Tab-separated table of C-alpha atoms in Angstrom:
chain	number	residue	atom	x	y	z
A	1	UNK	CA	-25.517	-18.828	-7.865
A	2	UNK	CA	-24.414	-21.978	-9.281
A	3	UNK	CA	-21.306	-23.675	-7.992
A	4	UNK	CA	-18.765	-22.288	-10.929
A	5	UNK	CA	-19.818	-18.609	-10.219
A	6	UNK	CA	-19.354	-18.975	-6.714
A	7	UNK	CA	-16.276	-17.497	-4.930
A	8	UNK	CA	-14.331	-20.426	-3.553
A	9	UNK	CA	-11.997	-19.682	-1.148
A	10	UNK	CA	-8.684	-22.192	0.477
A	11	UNK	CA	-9.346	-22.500	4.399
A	12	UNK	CA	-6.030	-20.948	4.963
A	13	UNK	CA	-7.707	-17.749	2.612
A	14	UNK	CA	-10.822	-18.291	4.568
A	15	UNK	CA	-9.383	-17.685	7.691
A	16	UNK	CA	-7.245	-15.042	6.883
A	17	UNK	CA	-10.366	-13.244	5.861
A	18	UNK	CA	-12.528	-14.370	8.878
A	19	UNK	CA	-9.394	-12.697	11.233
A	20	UNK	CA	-9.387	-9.965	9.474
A	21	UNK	CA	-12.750	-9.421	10.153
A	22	UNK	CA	-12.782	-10.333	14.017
A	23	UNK	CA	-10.092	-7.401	14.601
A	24	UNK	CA	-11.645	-5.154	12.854
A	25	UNK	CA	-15.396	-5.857	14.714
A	26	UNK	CA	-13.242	-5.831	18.278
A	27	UNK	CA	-11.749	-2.947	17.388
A	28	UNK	CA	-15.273	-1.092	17.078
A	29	UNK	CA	-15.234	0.133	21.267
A	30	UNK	CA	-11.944	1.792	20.619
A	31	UNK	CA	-12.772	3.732	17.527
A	32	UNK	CA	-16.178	4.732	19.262
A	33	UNK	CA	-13.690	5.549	22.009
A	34	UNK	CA	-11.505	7.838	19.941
A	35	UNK	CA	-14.432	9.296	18.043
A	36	UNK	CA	-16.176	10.725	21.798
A	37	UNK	CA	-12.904	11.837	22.844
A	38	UNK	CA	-12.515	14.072	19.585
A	39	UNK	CA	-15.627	14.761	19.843
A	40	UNK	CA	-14.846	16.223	23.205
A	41	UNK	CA	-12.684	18.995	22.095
A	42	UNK	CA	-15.224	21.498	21.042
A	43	UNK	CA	-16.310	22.706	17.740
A	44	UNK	CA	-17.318	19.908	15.586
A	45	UNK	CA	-17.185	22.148	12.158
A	46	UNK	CA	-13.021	22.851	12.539
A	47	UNK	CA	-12.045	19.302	14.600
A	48	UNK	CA	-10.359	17.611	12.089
A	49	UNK	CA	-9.497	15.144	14.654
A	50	UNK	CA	-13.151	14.153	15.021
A	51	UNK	CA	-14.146	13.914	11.227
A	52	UNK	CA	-10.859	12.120	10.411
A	53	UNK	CA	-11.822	9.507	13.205
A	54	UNK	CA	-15.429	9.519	11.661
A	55	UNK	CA	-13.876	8.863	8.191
A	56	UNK	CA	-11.947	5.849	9.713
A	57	UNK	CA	-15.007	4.473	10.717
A	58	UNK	CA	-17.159	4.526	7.877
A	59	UNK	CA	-13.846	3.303	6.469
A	60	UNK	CA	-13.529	0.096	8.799
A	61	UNK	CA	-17.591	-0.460	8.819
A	62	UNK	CA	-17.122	-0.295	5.190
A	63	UNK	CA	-14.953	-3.457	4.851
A	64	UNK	CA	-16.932	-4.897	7.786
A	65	UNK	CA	-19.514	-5.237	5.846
A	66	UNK	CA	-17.517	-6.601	2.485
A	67	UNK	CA	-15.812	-9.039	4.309
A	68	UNK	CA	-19.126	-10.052	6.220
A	69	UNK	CA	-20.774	-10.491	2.794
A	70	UNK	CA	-17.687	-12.308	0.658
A	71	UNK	CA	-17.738	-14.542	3.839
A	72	UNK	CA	-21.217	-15.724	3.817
A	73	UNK	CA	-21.379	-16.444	0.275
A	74	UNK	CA	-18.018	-18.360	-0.556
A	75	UNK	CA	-17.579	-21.643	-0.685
A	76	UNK	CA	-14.843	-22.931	1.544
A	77	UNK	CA	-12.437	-25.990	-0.355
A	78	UNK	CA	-11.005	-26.583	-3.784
A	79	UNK	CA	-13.816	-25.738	-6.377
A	80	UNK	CA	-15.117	-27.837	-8.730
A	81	UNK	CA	-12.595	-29.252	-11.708
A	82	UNK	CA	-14.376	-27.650	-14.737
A	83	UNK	CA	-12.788	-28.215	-18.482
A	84	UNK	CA	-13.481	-24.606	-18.946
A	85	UNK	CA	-12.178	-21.448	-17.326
A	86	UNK	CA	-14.248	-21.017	-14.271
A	87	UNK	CA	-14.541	-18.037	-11.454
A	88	UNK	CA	-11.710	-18.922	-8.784
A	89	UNK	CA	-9.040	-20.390	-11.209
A	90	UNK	CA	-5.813	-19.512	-11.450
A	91	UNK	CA	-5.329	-18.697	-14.823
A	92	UNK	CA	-2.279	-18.506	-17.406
A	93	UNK	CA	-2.647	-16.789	-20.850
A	94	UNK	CA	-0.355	-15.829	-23.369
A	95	UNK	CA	-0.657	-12.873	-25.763
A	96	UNK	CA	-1.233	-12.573	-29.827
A	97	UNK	CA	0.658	-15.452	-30.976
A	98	UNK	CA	3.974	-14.787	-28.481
A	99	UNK	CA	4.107	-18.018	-26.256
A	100	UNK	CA	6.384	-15.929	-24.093
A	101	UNK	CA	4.485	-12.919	-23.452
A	102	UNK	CA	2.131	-14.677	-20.785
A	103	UNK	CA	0.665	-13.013	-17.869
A	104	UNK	CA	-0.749	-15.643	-14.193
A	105	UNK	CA	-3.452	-14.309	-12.599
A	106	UNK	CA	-7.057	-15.125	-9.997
A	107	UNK	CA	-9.959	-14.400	-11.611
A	108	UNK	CA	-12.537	-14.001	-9.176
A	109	UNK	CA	-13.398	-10.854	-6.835
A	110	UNK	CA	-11.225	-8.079	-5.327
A	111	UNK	CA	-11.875	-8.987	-2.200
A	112	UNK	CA	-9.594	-11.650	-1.817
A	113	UNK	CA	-6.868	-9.871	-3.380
A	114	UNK	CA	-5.959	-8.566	0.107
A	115	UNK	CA	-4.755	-12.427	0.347
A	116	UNK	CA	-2.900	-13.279	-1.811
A	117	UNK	CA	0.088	-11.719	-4.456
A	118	UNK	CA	-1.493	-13.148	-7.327
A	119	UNK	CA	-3.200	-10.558	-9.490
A	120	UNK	CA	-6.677	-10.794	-9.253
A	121	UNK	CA	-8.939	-9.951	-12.375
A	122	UNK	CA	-12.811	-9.045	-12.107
A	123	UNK	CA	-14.927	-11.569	-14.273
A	124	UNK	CA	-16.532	-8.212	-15.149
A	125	UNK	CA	-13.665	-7.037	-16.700
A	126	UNK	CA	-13.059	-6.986	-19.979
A	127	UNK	CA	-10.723	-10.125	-20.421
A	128	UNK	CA	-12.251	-11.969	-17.772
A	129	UNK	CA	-15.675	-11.715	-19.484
A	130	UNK	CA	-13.801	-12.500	-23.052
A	131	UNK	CA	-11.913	-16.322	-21.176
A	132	UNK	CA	-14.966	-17.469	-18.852
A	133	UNK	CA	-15.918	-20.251	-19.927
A	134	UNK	CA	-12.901	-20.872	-22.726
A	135	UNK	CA	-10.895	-24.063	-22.640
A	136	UNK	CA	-7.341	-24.722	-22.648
A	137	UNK	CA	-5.461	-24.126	-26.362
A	138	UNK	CA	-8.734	-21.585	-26.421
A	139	UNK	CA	-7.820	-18.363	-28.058
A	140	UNK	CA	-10.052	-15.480	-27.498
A	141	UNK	CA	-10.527	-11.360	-28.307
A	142	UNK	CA	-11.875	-8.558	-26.516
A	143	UNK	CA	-11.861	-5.293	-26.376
A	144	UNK	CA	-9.185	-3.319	-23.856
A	145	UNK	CA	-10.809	-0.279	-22.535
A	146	UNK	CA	-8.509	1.803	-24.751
A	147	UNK	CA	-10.440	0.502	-27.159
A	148	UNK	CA	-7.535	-1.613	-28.924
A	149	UNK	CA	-8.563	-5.528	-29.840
A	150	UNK	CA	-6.424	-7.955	-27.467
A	151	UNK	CA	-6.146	-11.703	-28.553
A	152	UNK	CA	-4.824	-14.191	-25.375
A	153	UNK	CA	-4.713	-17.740	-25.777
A	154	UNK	CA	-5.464	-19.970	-22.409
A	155	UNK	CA	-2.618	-21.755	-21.440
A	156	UNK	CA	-4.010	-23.386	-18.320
A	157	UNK	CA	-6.085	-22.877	-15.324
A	158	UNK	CA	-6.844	-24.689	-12.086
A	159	UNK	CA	-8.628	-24.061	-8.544
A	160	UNK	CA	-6.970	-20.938	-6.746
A	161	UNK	CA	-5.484	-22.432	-3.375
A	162	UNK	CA	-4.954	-19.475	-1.480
């Protein structure tokens, strides 16, 4: 993974993220707690107490295990200043040829959407595959899911900051 596809995270985002994390592992005793005591009342088939505690679980191991990964493989600090749009920028289109229609948004992974109020779009997706790499004044197409042709033009981008 080079250093532009890397997910590159502010230390305040970090560490919002590593929290969020170290509740969730210390609160592992009391689930386990909660899942023996429904576990307790009898008939496992028709305890809905004891599979909706399960479901929390595998719910909360779940993210556990996203945050553990998103963790280990982001890079912590401002990424590097590209000329070209760039996973982890902050990025400002407009659409078709109206200057005023424009739309601010991360593109990088939905993981660190839980930070932040920006809208975060997948590189995957369709426009973020369509502006990686473009440069500013850039004006690009691709195809919306609907199946209807979108032109944006790249306005600016820069390092997300959290």
């Amino acid at each position: 993974m080079s250093t532009t596809d890397a997910t590159w995270l502010s230390q305040d985002a970090y560490d919002r993220l590593q929290g969020e994390l170290n509740d969730l592992i210390a609160a592992r005793p009391a689930m386990a707690a909660e899942i023996n005591a429904r576990r307790e009342e009898g008939d496992l088939k028709e305890n809905g107490g004891y599979h909706a505690a399960r479901e929390e679980q595998g719910k909360a191991e779940g993210r556990i295990r996203q945050l553990q990964e998103l963790l280990r493989v982001a890079h912590v600090g401002e990424a590097p200043r590209g000329d070209s749009v760039s996973i982890g920028n902050v990025v400002v289109i407009y659409f078709d040829d109206d200057t005023e229609d424009t739309e601010t948004f991360l593109l990088g992974s939905r993981e660190i959407a839980a930070t932040t109020d920006i809208t975060v779009y997948s590189p995957e997706s369709a426009l973020g595959q369509a502006i990686l790499g473009a440069r500013k004044g850039q004006t690009v197409t691709y195809t919306a899911p609907s199946g209807v042709d979108i032109k944006v033009t790249v306005v600016s981008f820069e390092a997300f900051g959290g």
